[in-house]
Structures are given as structure tokens and as C-alpha cells.
Tab-separated table of C-alpha atoms and ligand atoms in Angstrom:
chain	number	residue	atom	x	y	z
A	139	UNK	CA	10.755	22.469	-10.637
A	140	UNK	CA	8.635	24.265	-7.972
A	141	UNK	CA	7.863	22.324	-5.004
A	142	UNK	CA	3.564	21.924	-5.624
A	143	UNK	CA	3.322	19.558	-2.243
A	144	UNK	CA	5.227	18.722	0.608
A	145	UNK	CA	4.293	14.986	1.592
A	146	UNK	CA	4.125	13.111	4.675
A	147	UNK	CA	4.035	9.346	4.575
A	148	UNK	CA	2.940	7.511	7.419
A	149	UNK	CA	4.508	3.708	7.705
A	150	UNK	CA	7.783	3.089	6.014
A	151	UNK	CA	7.007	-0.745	5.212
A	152	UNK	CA	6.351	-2.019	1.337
A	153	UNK	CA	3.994	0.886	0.303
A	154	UNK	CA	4.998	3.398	2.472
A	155	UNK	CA	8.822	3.288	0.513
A	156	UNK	CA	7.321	2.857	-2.868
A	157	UNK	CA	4.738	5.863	-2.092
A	158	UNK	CA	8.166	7.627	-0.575
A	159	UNK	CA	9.993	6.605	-3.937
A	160	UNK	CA	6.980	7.887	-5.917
A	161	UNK	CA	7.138	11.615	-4.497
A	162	UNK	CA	11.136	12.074	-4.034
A	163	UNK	CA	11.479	10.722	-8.141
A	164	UNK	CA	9.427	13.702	-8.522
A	165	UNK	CA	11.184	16.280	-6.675
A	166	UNK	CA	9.138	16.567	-3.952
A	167	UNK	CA	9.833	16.422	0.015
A	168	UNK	CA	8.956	13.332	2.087
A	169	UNK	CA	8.834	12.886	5.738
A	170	UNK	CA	8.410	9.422	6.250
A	171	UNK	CA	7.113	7.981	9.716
A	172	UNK	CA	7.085	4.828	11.031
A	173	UNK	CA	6.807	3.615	14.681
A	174	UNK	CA	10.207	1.089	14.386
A	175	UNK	CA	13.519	3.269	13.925
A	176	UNK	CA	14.569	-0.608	12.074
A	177	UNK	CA	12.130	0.295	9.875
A	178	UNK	CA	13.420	3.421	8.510
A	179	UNK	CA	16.877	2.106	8.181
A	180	UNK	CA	15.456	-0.179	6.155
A	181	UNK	CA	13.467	2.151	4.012
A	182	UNK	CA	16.299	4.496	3.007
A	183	UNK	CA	18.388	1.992	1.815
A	184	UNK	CA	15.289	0.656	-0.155
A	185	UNK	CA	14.403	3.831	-1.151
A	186	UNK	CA	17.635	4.474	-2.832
A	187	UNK	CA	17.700	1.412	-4.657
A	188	UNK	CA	14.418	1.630	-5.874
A	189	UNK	CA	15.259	5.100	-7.068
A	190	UNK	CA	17.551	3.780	-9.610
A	191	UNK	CA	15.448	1.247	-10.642
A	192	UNK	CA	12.983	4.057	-11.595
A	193	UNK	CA	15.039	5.845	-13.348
A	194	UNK	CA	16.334	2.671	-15.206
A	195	UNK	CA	12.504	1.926	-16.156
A	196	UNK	CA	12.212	5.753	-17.492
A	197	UNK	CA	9.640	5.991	-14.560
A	198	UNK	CA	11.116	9.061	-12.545
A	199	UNK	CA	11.305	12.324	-14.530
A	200	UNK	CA	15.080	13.990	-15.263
A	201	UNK	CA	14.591	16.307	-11.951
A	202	UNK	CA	16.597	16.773	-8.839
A	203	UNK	CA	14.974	14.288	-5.940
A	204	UNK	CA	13.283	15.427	-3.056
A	205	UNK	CA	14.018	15.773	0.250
A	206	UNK	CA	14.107	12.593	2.763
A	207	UNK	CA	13.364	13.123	6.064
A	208	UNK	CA	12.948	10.017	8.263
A	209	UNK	CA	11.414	9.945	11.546
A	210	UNK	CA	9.727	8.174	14.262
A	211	UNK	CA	7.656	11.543	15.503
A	212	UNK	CA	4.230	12.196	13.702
A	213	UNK	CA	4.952	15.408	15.005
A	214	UNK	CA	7.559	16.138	12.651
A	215	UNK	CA	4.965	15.818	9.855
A	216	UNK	CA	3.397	19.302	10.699
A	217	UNK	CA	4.380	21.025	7.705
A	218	UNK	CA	3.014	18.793	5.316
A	219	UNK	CA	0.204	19.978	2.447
A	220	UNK	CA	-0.319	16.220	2.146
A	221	UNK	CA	-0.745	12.917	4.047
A	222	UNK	CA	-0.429	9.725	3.047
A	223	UNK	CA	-1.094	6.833	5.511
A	224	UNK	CA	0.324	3.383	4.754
A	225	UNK	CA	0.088	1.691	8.121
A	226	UNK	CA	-0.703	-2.046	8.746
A	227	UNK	CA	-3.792	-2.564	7.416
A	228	UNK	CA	-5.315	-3.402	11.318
A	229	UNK	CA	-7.915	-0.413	12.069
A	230	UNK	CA	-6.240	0.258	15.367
A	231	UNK	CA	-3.099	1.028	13.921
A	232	UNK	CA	-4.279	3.218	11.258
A	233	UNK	CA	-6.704	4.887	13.604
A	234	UNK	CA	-3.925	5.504	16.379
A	235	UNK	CA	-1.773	6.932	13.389
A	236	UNK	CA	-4.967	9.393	11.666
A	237	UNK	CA	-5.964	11.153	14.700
A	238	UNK	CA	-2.643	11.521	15.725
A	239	UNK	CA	-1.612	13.060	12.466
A	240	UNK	CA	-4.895	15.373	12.040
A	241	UNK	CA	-4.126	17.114	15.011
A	242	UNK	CA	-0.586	18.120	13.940
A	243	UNK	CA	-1.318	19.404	10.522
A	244	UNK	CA	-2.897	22.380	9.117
A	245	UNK	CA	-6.969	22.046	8.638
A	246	UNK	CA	-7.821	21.535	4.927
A	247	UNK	CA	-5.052	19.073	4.461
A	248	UNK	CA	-5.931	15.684	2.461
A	249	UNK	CA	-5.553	12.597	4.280
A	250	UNK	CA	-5.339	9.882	2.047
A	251	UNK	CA	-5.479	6.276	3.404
A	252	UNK	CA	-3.849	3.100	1.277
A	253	UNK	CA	-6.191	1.339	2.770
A	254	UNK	CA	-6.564	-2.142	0.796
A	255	UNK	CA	-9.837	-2.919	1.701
A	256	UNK	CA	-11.255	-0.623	4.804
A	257	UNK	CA	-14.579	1.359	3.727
A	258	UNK	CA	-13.446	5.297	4.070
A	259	UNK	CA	-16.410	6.312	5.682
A	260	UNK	CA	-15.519	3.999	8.660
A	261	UNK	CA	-12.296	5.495	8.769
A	262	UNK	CA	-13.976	9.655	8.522
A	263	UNK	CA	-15.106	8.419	12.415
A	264	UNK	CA	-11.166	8.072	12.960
A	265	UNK	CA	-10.218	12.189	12.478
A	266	UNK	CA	-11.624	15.167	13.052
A	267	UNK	CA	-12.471	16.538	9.936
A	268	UNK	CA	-14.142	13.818	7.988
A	269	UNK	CA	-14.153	15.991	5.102
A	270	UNK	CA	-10.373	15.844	4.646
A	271	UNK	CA	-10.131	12.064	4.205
A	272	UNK	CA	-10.146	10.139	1.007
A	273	UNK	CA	-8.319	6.872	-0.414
A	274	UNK	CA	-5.630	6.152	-3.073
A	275	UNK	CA	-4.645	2.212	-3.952
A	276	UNK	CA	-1.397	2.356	-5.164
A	277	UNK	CA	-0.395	-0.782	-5.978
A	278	UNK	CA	3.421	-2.313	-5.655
A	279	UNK	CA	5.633	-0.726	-6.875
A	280	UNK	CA	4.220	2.183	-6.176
A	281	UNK	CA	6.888	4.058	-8.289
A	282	UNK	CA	6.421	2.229	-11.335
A	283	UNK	CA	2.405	1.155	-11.478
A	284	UNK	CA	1.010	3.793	-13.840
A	285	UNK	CA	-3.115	3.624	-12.440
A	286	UNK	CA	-4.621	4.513	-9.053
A	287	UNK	CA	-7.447	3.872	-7.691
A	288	UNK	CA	-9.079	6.595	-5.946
A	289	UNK	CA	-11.976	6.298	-3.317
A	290	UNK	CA	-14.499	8.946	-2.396
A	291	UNK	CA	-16.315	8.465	0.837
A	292	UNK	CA	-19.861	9.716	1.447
A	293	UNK	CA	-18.249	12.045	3.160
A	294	UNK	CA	-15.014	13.192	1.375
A	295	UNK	CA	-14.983	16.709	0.339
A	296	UNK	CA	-14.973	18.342	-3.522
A	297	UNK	CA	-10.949	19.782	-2.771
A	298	UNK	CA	-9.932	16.862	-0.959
A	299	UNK	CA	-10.879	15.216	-4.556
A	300	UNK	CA	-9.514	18.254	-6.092
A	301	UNK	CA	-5.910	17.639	-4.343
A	302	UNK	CA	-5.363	14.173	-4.711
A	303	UNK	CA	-6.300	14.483	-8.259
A	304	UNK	CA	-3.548	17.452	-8.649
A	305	UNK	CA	-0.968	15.013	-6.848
A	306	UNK	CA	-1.576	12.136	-9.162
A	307	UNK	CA	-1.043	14.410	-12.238
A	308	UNK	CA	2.113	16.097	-10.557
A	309	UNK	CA	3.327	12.075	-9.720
A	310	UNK	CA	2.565	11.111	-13.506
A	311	UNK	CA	0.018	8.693	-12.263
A	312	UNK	CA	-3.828	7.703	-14.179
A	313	UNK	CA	-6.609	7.375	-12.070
A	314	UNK	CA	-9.942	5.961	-11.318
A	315	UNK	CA	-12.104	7.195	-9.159
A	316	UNK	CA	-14.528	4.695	-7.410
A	317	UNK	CA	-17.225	4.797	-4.452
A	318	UNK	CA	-17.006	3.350	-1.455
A	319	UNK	CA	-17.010	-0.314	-0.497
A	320	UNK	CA	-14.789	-2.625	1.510
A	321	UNK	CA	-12.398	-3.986	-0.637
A	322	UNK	CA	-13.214	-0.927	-3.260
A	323	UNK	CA	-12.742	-2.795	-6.859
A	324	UNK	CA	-9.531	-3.760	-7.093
A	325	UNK	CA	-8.969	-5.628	-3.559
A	326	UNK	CA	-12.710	-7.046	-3.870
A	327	UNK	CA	-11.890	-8.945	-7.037
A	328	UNK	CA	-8.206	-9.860	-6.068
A	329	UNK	CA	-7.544	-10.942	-2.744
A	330	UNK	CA	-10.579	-13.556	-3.131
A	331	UNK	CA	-8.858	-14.759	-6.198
A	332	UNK	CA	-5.177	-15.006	-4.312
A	333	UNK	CA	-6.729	-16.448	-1.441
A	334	UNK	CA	-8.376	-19.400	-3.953
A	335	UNK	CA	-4.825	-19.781	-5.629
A	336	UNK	CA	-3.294	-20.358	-2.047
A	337	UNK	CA	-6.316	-23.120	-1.233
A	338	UNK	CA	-5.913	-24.961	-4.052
A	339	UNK	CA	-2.378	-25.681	-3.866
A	340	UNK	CA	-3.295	-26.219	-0.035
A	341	UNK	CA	-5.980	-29.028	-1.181
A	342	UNK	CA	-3.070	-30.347	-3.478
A	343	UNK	CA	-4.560	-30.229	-7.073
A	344	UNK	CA	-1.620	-28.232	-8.330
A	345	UNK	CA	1.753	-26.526	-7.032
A	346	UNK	CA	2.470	-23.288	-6.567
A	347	UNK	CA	4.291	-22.831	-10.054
A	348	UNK	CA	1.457	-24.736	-11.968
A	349	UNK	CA	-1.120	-22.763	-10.276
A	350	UNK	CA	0.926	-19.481	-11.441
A	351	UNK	CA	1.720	-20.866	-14.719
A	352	UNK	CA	-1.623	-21.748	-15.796
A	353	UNK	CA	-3.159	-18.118	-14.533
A	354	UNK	CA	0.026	-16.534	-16.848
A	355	UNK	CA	-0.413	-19.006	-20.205
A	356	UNK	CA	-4.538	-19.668	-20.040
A	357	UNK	CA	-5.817	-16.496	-18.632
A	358	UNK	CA	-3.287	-13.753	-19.231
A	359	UNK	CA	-2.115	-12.611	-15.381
A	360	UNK	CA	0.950	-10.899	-15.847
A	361	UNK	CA	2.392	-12.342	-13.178
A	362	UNK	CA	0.369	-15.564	-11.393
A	363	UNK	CA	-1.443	-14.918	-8.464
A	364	UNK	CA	0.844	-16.308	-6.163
A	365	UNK	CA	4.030	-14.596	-6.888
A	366	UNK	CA	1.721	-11.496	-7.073
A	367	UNK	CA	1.047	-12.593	-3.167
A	368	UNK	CA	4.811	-12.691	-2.197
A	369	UNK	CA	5.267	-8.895	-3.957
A	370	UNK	CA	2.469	-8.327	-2.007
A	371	UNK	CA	3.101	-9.534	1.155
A	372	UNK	CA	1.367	-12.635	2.707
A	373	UNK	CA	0.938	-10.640	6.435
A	374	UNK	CA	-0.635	-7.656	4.719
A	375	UNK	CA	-2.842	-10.322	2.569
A	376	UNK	CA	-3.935	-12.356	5.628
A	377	UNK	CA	-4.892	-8.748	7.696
A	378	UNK	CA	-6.729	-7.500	4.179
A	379	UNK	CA	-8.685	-10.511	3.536
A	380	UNK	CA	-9.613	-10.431	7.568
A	381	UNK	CA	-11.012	-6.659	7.111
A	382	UNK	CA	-13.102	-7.737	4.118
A	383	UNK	CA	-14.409	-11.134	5.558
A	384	UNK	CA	-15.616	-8.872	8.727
A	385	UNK	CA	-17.506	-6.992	6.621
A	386	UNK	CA	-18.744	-8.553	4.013
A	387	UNK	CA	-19.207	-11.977	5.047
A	388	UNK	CA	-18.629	-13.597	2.314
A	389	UNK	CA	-16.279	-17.115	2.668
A	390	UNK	CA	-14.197	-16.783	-0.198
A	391	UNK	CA	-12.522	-13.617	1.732
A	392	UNK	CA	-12.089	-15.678	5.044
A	393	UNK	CA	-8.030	-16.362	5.027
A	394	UNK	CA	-7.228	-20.079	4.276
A	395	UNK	CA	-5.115	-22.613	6.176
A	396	UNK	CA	-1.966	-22.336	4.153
A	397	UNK	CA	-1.912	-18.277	4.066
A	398	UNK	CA	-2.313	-18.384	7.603
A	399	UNK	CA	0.147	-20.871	8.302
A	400	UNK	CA	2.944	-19.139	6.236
A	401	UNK	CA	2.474	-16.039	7.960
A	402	UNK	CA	2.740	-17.542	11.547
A	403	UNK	CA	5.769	-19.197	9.866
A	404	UNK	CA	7.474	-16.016	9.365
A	405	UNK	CA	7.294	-17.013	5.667
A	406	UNK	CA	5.921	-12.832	4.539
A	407	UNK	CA	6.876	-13.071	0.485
A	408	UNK	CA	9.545	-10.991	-0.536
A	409	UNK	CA	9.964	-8.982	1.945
A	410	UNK	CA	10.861	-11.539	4.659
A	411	UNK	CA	13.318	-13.757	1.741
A	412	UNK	CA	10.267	-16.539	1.489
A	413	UNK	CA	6.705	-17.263	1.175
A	414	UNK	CA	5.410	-19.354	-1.723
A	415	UNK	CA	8.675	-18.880	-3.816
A	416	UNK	CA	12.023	-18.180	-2.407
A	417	UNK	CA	14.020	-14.786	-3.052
A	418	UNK	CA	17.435	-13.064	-2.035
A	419	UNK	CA	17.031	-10.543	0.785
A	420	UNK	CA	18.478	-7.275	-0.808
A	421	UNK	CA	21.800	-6.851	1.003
A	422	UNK	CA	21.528	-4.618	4.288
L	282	NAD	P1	3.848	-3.209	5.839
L	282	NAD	O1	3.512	-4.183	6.894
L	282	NAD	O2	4.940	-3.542	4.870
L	282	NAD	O3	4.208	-1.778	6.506
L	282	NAD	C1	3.377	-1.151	7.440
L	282	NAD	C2	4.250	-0.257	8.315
L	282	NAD	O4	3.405	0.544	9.149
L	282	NAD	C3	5.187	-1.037	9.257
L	282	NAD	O5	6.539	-0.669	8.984
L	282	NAD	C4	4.755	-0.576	10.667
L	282	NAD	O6	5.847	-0.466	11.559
L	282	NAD	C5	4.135	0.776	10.347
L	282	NAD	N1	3.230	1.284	11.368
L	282	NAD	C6	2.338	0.608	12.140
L	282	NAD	N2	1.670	1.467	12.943
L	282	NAD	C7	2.155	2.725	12.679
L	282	NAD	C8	1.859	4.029	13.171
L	282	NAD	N3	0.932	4.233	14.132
L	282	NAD	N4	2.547	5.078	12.657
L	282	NAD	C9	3.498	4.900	11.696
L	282	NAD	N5	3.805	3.667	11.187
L	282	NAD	C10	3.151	2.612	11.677
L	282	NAD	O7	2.488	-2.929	5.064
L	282	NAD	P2	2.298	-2.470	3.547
L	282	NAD	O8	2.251	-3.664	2.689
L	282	NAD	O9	3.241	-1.372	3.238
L	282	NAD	O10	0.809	-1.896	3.611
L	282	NAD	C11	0.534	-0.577	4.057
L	282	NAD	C12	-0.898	-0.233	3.674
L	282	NAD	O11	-1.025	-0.249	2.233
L	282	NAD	C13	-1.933	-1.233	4.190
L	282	NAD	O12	-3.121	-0.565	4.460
L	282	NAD	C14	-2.101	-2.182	3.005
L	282	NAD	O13	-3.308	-2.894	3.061
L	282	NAD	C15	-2.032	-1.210	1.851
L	282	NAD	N6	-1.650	-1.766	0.545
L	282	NAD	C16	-0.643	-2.692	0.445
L	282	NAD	C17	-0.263	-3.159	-0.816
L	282	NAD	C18	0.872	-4.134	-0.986
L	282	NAD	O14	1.112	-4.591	-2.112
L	282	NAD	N7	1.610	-4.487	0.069
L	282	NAD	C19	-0.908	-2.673	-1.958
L	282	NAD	C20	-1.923	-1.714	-1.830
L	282	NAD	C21	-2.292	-1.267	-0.562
């Protein structure tokens, strides 16, 4: 298969892999940065597990992977016809990380923030060439979650929109494209809705799995809301629901009492081996 993009991923944490798994399942190169070496270790030996398990759910075509590099230099994402940033969701960070990248790549690429919830046109002030930047929601897995929302600032340009729409047909991947708002649609309806499921077994009217069962068996959620939190991650929930409450206002986005005490617990979902259920940390 010809090589149509060459990608660099910025942050190698939950999305940043699945993104990575995404692009390699389809032949094409990855350089995937992250500030913590730790990190990275981590990713490639989550990377290669999640490969087979796209493979195994028929999601990664019957091509040769792409090339992994791993690095801790933004530097050594020059080359790249594409950016994707999956940093912390804490503006610094992904500020820091944008202007550092749009000075080492080639003018006209697409910079594409995962952003959960931060409006894009806040983020245009953040690089040079506000033109270039644009967001995707990928949702976890990233590898295996067939839709994508797309966000186009006020100021995103007609081939940045043009490019990420090419890359989501090249990944196999639907999309939506939206305008801009914090929160966009998806995080506007569903972090509220997590962060209620997390108060109310906080208040005590109902455990965890009740709260979960209920939302599968009455109302359909494929998975509960609070499980959904864990795959999530309850750190990257707490800092989304923080960017929406500062700009929006609105109460139901303001992080509640147990959400915030699990993270300063160390209790992260999945990723850490516990936050409202218990799991098995993959073996490392
Ligand atoms: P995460 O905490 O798992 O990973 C973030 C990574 O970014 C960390 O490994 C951190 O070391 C790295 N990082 C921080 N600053 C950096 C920099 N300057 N350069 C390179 N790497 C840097 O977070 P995540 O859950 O993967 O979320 C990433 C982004 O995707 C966030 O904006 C989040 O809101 C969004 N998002 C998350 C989910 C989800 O289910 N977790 C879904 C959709 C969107």
C-alpha cells in the first residue's frame, strides 16, 4: 500500500497509543512523542498488544504495519504530513506542545488537537498558522471506535478540512463534522452525565454497579457510565470537566467530590489498575 501520510502523535498516554495503533494497523508511519521516556516504554508494549486485538476484532486491514518511531524530541517529528496532539488536556501543556511542533514542520501541515472539550479557536492563538489547526475526538479505543467527531474552528482552513477528511477515509473511520464549542457535542452531553453518575453514588442512593446497571438495562448505554469513566480515565475526566466548567459555567460540569477524591487517590480507572471498579494492570 502506498504510504498517503506520515503521522506524528504528540503524547503517548491512552489516546495517543490508540491514535498510534489506529495509523500503524493501517500501514502508515508514526512518530510518537511524549515528554516521559516511561511513557513510551509503556506505549510500545501497549501498542503491540492492542495491535492484535485489532486484528482479532477484524478492525486493522490485512497490510504490513507501519513504522514506530518513539521519541522524547518534537524535533524528530519534522517530517510529518500530519499532526496529531493528544497531550493532557491542561491548555499549558497542549500549548507548550503546538507551538513547539508548528515550528518544526512544514507550513500547510494539519494540526489536529484531541482536545475533549477546549474550543479550537482558543487553541488557533496557540500556533502560528491558525489556519492549519482543526479537531478530531477519537474516542477509546481509538483503533476500534468506527465515528469521529471532527471540529472546524472559525478559523480552520478548507484543506486542513480537506486532509483530515482524507485521513479518516485512509484510517477506515466515519465522521461528523461539528462547529465549535467547548465540549463540542459529544464531551458536552457526556462528561456532565459521568460526572452525575459519580455524585450520585457519592450522595449514596445507589452503588457504582447499580448506577451502571440501571444506565445498561433501562436506558441502553452500552457500557454504564462509570465503567465508561475508568476506560476513560478519571484524571483526564476531572481536567475535561475543569476546561468546560471554566467556560461555560454551568454546575453540572464543575468536578464532584468523589471524582476528585479518586484522582488525588491515585485511583485513574484502568489505566492506573483502579478507580470505580478494579482491573489487572496488563503485565509490564
Ligand atoms: P493521558 O493522560 O493518558 O496522556 C497524556 C500524555 O501527554 C501523557 O503521557 C503526558 O506525559 C503527555 N504529555 C504532556 N505534555 C506533553 C508535551 N508537551 N509533549 C508531549 N507529550 C506530552 O491522556 P489521554 O487520556 O490520552 O488524553 C489525551 C487527550 O485526548 C486529551 O486532550 C483528552 O482530553 C483527549 N481525549 C481523551 C479521551 C479518553 O478516553 N481518555 C477520549 C477523547 C479525547
Amino acid at each position: 500500500m502506498p504510504v498517503t501520510h506520515r503521522l506524528a502523535v504528540l503524547g503517548a498516554g491512552v489516546m495517543g497509543t490508540g491514535i498510534a495503533t489506529l495509523a500503524l494497523g493501517h500501514g502508515l508511519p508514526v512518530t510518537l512523542v511524549d515528554i516521559d521516556e516511561s511513557v513510551l516504554e509503556q506505549a510500545r508494549r501497549s501498542i503491540a498488544l492492542d495491535m492484535r486485538h485489532a486484528r482479532l476484532m477484524g478492525a486493522a486491514p490485512d497490510t504490513a504495519p507501519g513504522e514506530l518511531v518513539t521519541t522524547t524530541s518534537i524535533a524528530d517529528a519534522a517530517q510529518a504530513t500530519v499532526v496529531i496532539e493528544a497531550v493532557t488536556e491542561l491548555p499549558g501543556s497542549k500549548a507548550a506542545a503546538l507551538a513547539e511542533v508548528a515550528a518544526v514542520v512544514a507550513p500547510g501541515t494539519p494540526l489536529i488537537s484531541n482536545t475533549s472539550g477546549i474550543p479550537i479557536d482558543e487553541m488557533a492563538d496557540w500556533v502560528p498558522r491558525s489556519a492549519e489547526l482543526i479537531g478530531t475526538h477519537f474516542m477509546n479505543p481509538a483503533y476500534l471506535i468506527k465515528m469521529v467527531e471532527v471540529i472546524r474552528g472559525p478559523r480552520t482552513g478548507a484543506g486542513t478540512v480537506a486532509a483530515v477528511v482524507d485521513l479518516l477515509t485512509v484510517l477506515g473511520k466515519q465522521h461528523v463534522v461539528v462547529q465549535d464549542a467547548p465540549g463540542f457535542v459529544t464531551s458536552r452531553l457526556l462528561h456532565p452525565m459521568i460526572n452525575r453518575a459519580a455524585a450520585i453514588v457519592g450522595e449514596g442512593t445507589a452503588s457504582v454497579e447499580a448506577v451502571d446497571a440501571l444506565m445498561e438495562g433501562c436506558l441502553g448505554h452500552p457500557t454504564g457510565p462509570l465503567r465508561t469513566a475508568d476506560l476513560i480515565g478519571l484524571d483526564n475526566l476531572v481536567d475535561s470537566l475543569n476546561a468546560l466548567y471554566e467556560r461555560t459555567g454551568d454546575e453540572s460540569c464543575r468536578p464532584c467530590a468523589l471524582m476528585q477524591d479518586k484522582v488525588e487517590a491515585g485511583d485513574l480507572g484502568r489505566k492506573s489498575g483502579r478507580g470505580f471498579y478494579s482491573y489487572r494492570k496488563n503485565p509490564s
